[in-house]
Amino acid sequence: MNKYFIILAVAGIAIGAGVVWRMFLLPEEAKPFVSGVERKITVTTGVNQWRFFPEVLEVNQGDKIIMTLVNEDSYDHGIGIDAFGISQRMPANSTITVEFVVTKAGDFPFYCSVPCGEGYTEGEKRTHFDMIGNMHVRSIISETQ
Ligand SMILES: [Cu+2]
């Protein structure tokens, strides 16, 4: 038998199994969900704070997040939200917007993705690595809103 036919047949079976898994076997709460609701959120850096404001974000699964990012510092920051494929530079003294849909529920960390130094703010030493936060995505199934 032609080896290319065998390769194609194996690939076809693998893809078919994946489709069956996602359509029929995947638990309901693990399926990506889109609600069609838009939610506007603003995240700022402050000035020489090495902190995101706010550090905890609460959203509902399926919402389209329109996130306004305000960098008030005179140097660049960035925001990374790995769970939703966000890696966005926040240029100095500027406001930008990113949009994404939170298709899955859970707690997802976000962090500064651009090395931005360190310093003292209100007597406390803070660094780039302190710029972390948590995005809590409420499940459409297991939590009430
Ligand atoms: Cu940083």
PDB file of C-alpha atoms and ligand atoms in Angstrom:
ATOM      1  CA  MET A   1       0.000   0.000   0.000  1.00  0.00           C
ATOM      2  CA  ASN A   2       1.160   3.523  -0.729  1.00  0.00           C
ATOM      3  CA  LYS A   3       2.826   4.994   2.375  1.00  0.00           C
ATOM      4  CA  TYR A   4       1.258   8.384   1.715  1.00  0.00           C
ATOM      5  CA  PHE A   5      -2.178   6.809   1.794  1.00  0.00           C
ATOM      6  CA  ILE A   6      -1.361   5.278   5.192  1.00  0.00           C
ATOM      7  CA  ILE A   7      -0.130   8.649   6.520  1.00  0.00           C
ATOM      8  CA  LEU A   8      -3.295  10.358   5.280  1.00  0.00           C
ATOM      9  CA  ALA A   9      -5.504   7.643   6.754  1.00  0.00           C
ATOM     10  CA  VAL A  10      -3.818   7.934  10.171  1.00  0.00           C
ATOM     11  CA  ALA A  11      -4.111  11.741  10.078  1.00  0.00           C
ATOM     12  CA  GLY A  12      -7.769  11.464   9.127  1.00  0.00           C
ATOM     13  CA  ILE A  13      -8.523   9.107  11.998  1.00  0.00           C
ATOM     14  CA  ALA A  14      -6.696  11.387  14.460  1.00  0.00           C
ATOM     15  CA  ILE A  15      -8.594  14.479  13.286  1.00  0.00           C
ATOM     16  CA  GLY A  16     -11.907  12.609  13.284  1.00  0.00           C
ATOM     17  CA  ALA A  17     -11.314  11.380  16.823  1.00  0.00           C
ATOM     18  CA  GLY A  18     -10.584  14.966  17.895  1.00  0.00           C
ATOM     19  CA  VAL A  19     -13.808  16.219  16.326  1.00  0.00           C
ATOM     20  CA  VAL A  20     -15.864  13.463  18.008  1.00  0.00           C
ATOM     21  CA  TRP A  21     -14.167  14.245  21.332  1.00  0.00           C
ATOM     22  CA  ARG A  22     -14.941  17.970  21.181  1.00  0.00           C
ATOM     23  CA  MET A  23     -18.506  17.574  19.910  1.00  0.00           C
ATOM     24  CA  PHE A  24     -19.744  14.685  22.012  1.00  0.00           C
ATOM     25  CA  LEU A  25     -17.396  13.710  24.819  1.00  0.00           C
ATOM     26  CA  LEU A  26     -15.926  16.947  26.215  1.00  0.00           C
ATOM     27  CA  PRO A  27     -17.606  17.935  29.517  1.00  0.00           C
ATOM     28  CA  GLU A  28     -19.929  20.928  29.143  1.00  0.00           C
ATOM     29  CA  GLU A  29     -17.934  23.193  31.478  1.00  0.00           C
ATOM     30  CA  ALA A  30     -14.727  22.613  29.517  1.00  0.00           C
ATOM     31  CA  LYS A  31     -16.175  23.684  26.188  1.00  0.00           C
ATOM     32  CA  PRO A  32     -15.224  27.149  24.971  1.00  0.00           C
ATOM     33  CA  PHE A  33     -18.183  29.452  25.533  1.00  0.00           C
ATOM     34  CA  VAL A  34     -18.989  32.811  23.945  1.00  0.00           C
ATOM     35  CA  SER A  35     -21.807  34.886  25.509  1.00  0.00           C
ATOM     36  CA  GLY A  36     -21.800  37.858  23.145  1.00  0.00           C
ATOM     37  CA  VAL A  37     -21.580  40.226  26.128  1.00  0.00           C
ATOM     38  CA  GLU A  38     -18.985  42.999  25.936  1.00  0.00           C
ATOM     39  CA  ARG A  39     -17.258  44.080  29.118  1.00  0.00           C
ATOM     40  CA  LYS A  40     -15.015  47.129  29.354  1.00  0.00           C
ATOM     41  CA  ILE A  41     -12.132  47.014  31.827  1.00  0.00           C
ATOM     42  CA  THR A  42      -9.414  49.578  32.463  1.00  0.00           C
ATOM     43  CA  VAL A  43      -6.050  48.527  33.865  1.00  0.00           C
ATOM     44  CA  THR A  44      -3.494  51.189  34.785  1.00  0.00           C
ATOM     45  CA  THR A  45       0.071  51.117  36.057  1.00  0.00           C
ATOM     46  CA  GLY A  46       0.183  54.243  38.208  1.00  0.00           C
ATOM     47  CA  VAL A  47       3.495  56.135  38.294  1.00  0.00           C
ATOM     48  CA  ASN A  48       6.541  54.253  39.595  1.00  0.00           C
ATOM     49  CA  GLN A  49       4.312  51.723  41.357  1.00  0.00           C
ATOM     50  CA  TRP A  50       5.333  48.448  39.659  1.00  0.00           C
ATOM     51  CA  ARG A  51       1.767  47.316  40.172  1.00  0.00           C
ATOM     52  CA  PHE A  52      -1.351  46.858  38.093  1.00  0.00           C
ATOM     53  CA  PHE A  53      -4.535  48.617  39.190  1.00  0.00           C
ATOM     54  CA  PRO A  54      -6.617  46.605  39.799  1.00  0.00           C
ATOM     55  CA  GLU A  55      -4.692  43.434  40.557  1.00  0.00           C
ATOM     56  CA  VAL A  56      -7.812  41.276  40.632  1.00  0.00           C
ATOM     57  CA  LEU A  57     -10.187  41.182  37.679  1.00  0.00           C
ATOM     58  CA  GLU A  58     -13.605  39.525  37.849  1.00  0.00           C
ATOM     59  CA  VAL A  59     -15.320  38.657  34.596  1.00  0.00           C
ATOM     60  CA  ASN A  60     -17.882  36.187  33.333  1.00  0.00           C
ATOM     61  CA  GLN A  61     -17.040  33.265  31.117  1.00  0.00           C
ATOM     62  CA  GLY A  62     -17.838  33.965  27.497  1.00  0.00           C
ATOM     63  CA  ASP A  63     -17.559  37.745  27.726  1.00  0.00           C
ATOM     64  CA  LYS A  64     -15.643  39.756  25.192  1.00  0.00           C
ATOM     65  CA  ILE A  65     -13.178  41.807  27.217  1.00  0.00           C
ATOM     66  CA  ILE A  66     -12.347  45.237  25.865  1.00  0.00           C
ATOM     67  CA  MET A  67      -9.346  46.083  28.013  1.00  0.00           C
ATOM     68  CA  THR A  68      -8.013  49.616  28.070  1.00  0.00           C
ATOM     69  CA  LEU A  69      -4.384  49.624  29.189  1.00  0.00           C
ATOM     70  CA  VAL A  70      -3.069  52.896  30.595  1.00  0.00           C
ATOM     71  CA  ASN A  71       0.670  53.144  31.173  1.00  0.00           C
ATOM     72  CA  GLU A  72       1.311  56.293  33.205  1.00  0.00           C
ATOM     73  CA  ASP A  73       5.022  55.571  33.553  1.00  0.00           C
ATOM     74  CA  SER A  74       7.715  57.141  31.409  1.00  0.00           C
ATOM     75  CA  TYR A  75       8.976  53.668  30.486  1.00  0.00           C
ATOM     76  CA  ASP A  76       7.360  50.679  28.827  1.00  0.00           C
ATOM     77  CA  HIS A  77       5.414  47.920  30.518  1.00  0.00           C
ATOM     78  CA  GLY A  78       3.498  45.044  29.019  1.00  0.00           C
ATOM     79  CA  ILE A  79       0.704  42.691  29.885  1.00  0.00           C
ATOM     80  CA  GLY A  80       0.738  38.961  29.430  1.00  0.00           C
ATOM     81  CA  ILE A  81      -2.327  36.757  29.913  1.00  0.00           C
ATOM     82  CA  ASP A  82      -1.098  33.409  28.666  1.00  0.00           C
ATOM     83  CA  ALA A  83      -4.459  31.659  29.003  1.00  0.00           C
ATOM     84  CA  PHE A  84      -5.985  33.915  26.357  1.00  0.00           C
ATOM     85  CA  GLY A  85      -2.958  34.472  24.161  1.00  0.00           C
ATOM     86  CA  ILE A  86      -2.407  38.078  25.228  1.00  0.00           C
ATOM     87  CA  SER A  87       1.108  39.504  25.097  1.00  0.00           C
ATOM     88  CA  GLN A  88       0.887  43.233  24.562  1.00  0.00           C
ATOM     89  CA  ARG A  89       3.508  45.915  25.007  1.00  0.00           C
ATOM     90  CA  MET A  90       2.260  49.014  26.877  1.00  0.00           C
ATOM     91  CA  PRO A  91       4.322  51.912  25.547  1.00  0.00           C
ATOM     92  CA  ALA A  92       5.334  54.698  27.935  1.00  0.00           C
ATOM     93  CA  ASN A  93       2.742  57.409  28.639  1.00  0.00           C
ATOM     94  CA  SER A  94       0.117  55.917  26.404  1.00  0.00           C
ATOM     95  CA  THR A  95      -3.253  54.220  26.343  1.00  0.00           C
ATOM     96  CA  ILE A  96      -3.998  51.216  24.178  1.00  0.00           C
ATOM     97  CA  THR A  97      -6.772  48.660  23.929  1.00  0.00           C
ATOM     98  CA  VAL A  98      -6.755  44.887  23.581  1.00  0.00           C
ATOM     99  CA  GLU A  99      -9.761  42.684  22.967  1.00  0.00           C
ATOM    100  CA  PHE A 100     -10.215  39.008  23.684  1.00  0.00           C
ATOM    101  CA  VAL A 101     -12.936  36.544  24.660  1.00  0.00           C
ATOM    102  CA  VAL A 102     -12.638  34.652  27.961  1.00  0.00           C
ATOM    103  CA  THR A 103     -13.878  31.327  26.655  1.00  0.00           C
ATOM    104  CA  LYS A 104     -12.818  29.273  29.679  1.00  0.00           C
ATOM    105  CA  ALA A 105     -13.550  29.603  33.379  1.00  0.00           C
ATOM    106  CA  GLY A 106     -11.009  29.630  36.180  1.00  0.00           C
ATOM    107  CA  ASP A 107      -8.245  31.726  37.700  1.00  0.00           C
ATOM    108  CA  PHE A 108      -5.678  32.982  35.258  1.00  0.00           C
ATOM    109  CA  PRO A 109      -2.609  35.007  36.175  1.00  0.00           C
ATOM    110  CA  PHE A 110      -1.541  38.109  34.306  1.00  0.00           C
ATOM    111  CA  TYR A 111       1.849  39.746  34.563  1.00  0.00           C
ATOM    112  CA  CYS A 112       4.096  42.451  33.191  1.00  0.00           C
ATOM    113  CA  SER A 113       5.724  41.073  30.059  1.00  0.00           C
ATOM    114  CA  VAL A 114       8.351  43.786  29.552  1.00  0.00           C
ATOM    115  CA  PRO A 115      11.339  44.144  31.919  1.00  0.00           C
ATOM    116  CA  CYS A 116      10.654  47.509  33.571  1.00  0.00           C
ATOM    117  CA  GLY A 117      13.126  47.811  36.434  1.00  0.00           C
ATOM    118  CA  GLU A 118      12.513  48.407  40.111  1.00  0.00           C
ATOM    119  CA  GLY A 119      12.272  51.121  42.706  1.00  0.00           C
ATOM    120  CA  TYR A 120      10.784  52.291  45.966  1.00  0.00           C
ATOM    121  CA  THR A 121       7.173  53.271  46.338  1.00  0.00           C
ATOM    122  CA  GLU A 122       5.904  54.416  49.734  1.00  0.00           C
ATOM    123  CA  GLY A 123       9.011  52.959  51.353  1.00  0.00           C
ATOM    124  CA  GLU A 124       8.458  49.533  49.854  1.00  0.00           C
ATOM    125  CA  LYS A 125      10.768  48.077  47.255  1.00  0.00           C
ATOM    126  CA  ARG A 126       8.926  46.787  44.224  1.00  0.00           C
ATOM    127  CA  THR A 127      10.154  45.301  40.970  1.00  0.00           C
ATOM    128  CA  HIS A 128       9.006  44.194  37.573  1.00  0.00           C
ATOM    129  CA  PHE A 129       8.356  40.753  39.050  1.00  0.00           C
ATOM    130  CA  ASP A 130       5.790  42.194  41.481  1.00  0.00           C
ATOM    131  CA  MET A 131       3.592  43.254  38.592  1.00  0.00           C
ATOM    132  CA  ILE A 132       1.273  40.273  38.733  1.00  0.00           C
ATOM    133  CA  GLY A 133      -2.446  39.881  39.076  1.00  0.00           C
ATOM    134  CA  ASN A 134      -5.253  37.394  38.760  1.00  0.00           C
ATOM    135  CA  MET A 135      -8.155  37.240  36.355  1.00  0.00           C
ATOM    136  CA  HIS A 136     -11.050  35.293  37.804  1.00  0.00           C
ATOM    137  CA  VAL A 137     -13.411  34.074  35.120  1.00  0.00           C
ATOM    138  CA  ARG A 138     -16.725  33.017  36.666  1.00  0.00           C
ATOM    139  CA  SER A 139     -18.059  29.816  35.187  1.00  0.00           C
ATOM    140  CA  ILE A 140     -21.429  29.973  33.459  1.00  0.00           C
ATOM    141  CA  ILE A 141     -22.273  26.613  34.973  1.00  0.00           C
ATOM    142  CA  SER A 142     -20.843  26.195  38.442  1.00  0.00           C
ATOM    143  CA  GLU A 143     -21.135  29.721  39.873  1.00  0.00           C
ATOM    144  CA  THR A 144     -23.983  32.179  40.124  1.00  0.00           C
ATOM    145  CA  GLN A 145     -23.294  35.672  38.873  1.00  0.00           C
TER     146      GLN A 145
HETATM  147 CU    CU B   1       7.683  44.862  33.962  1.00  0.00          CU
END
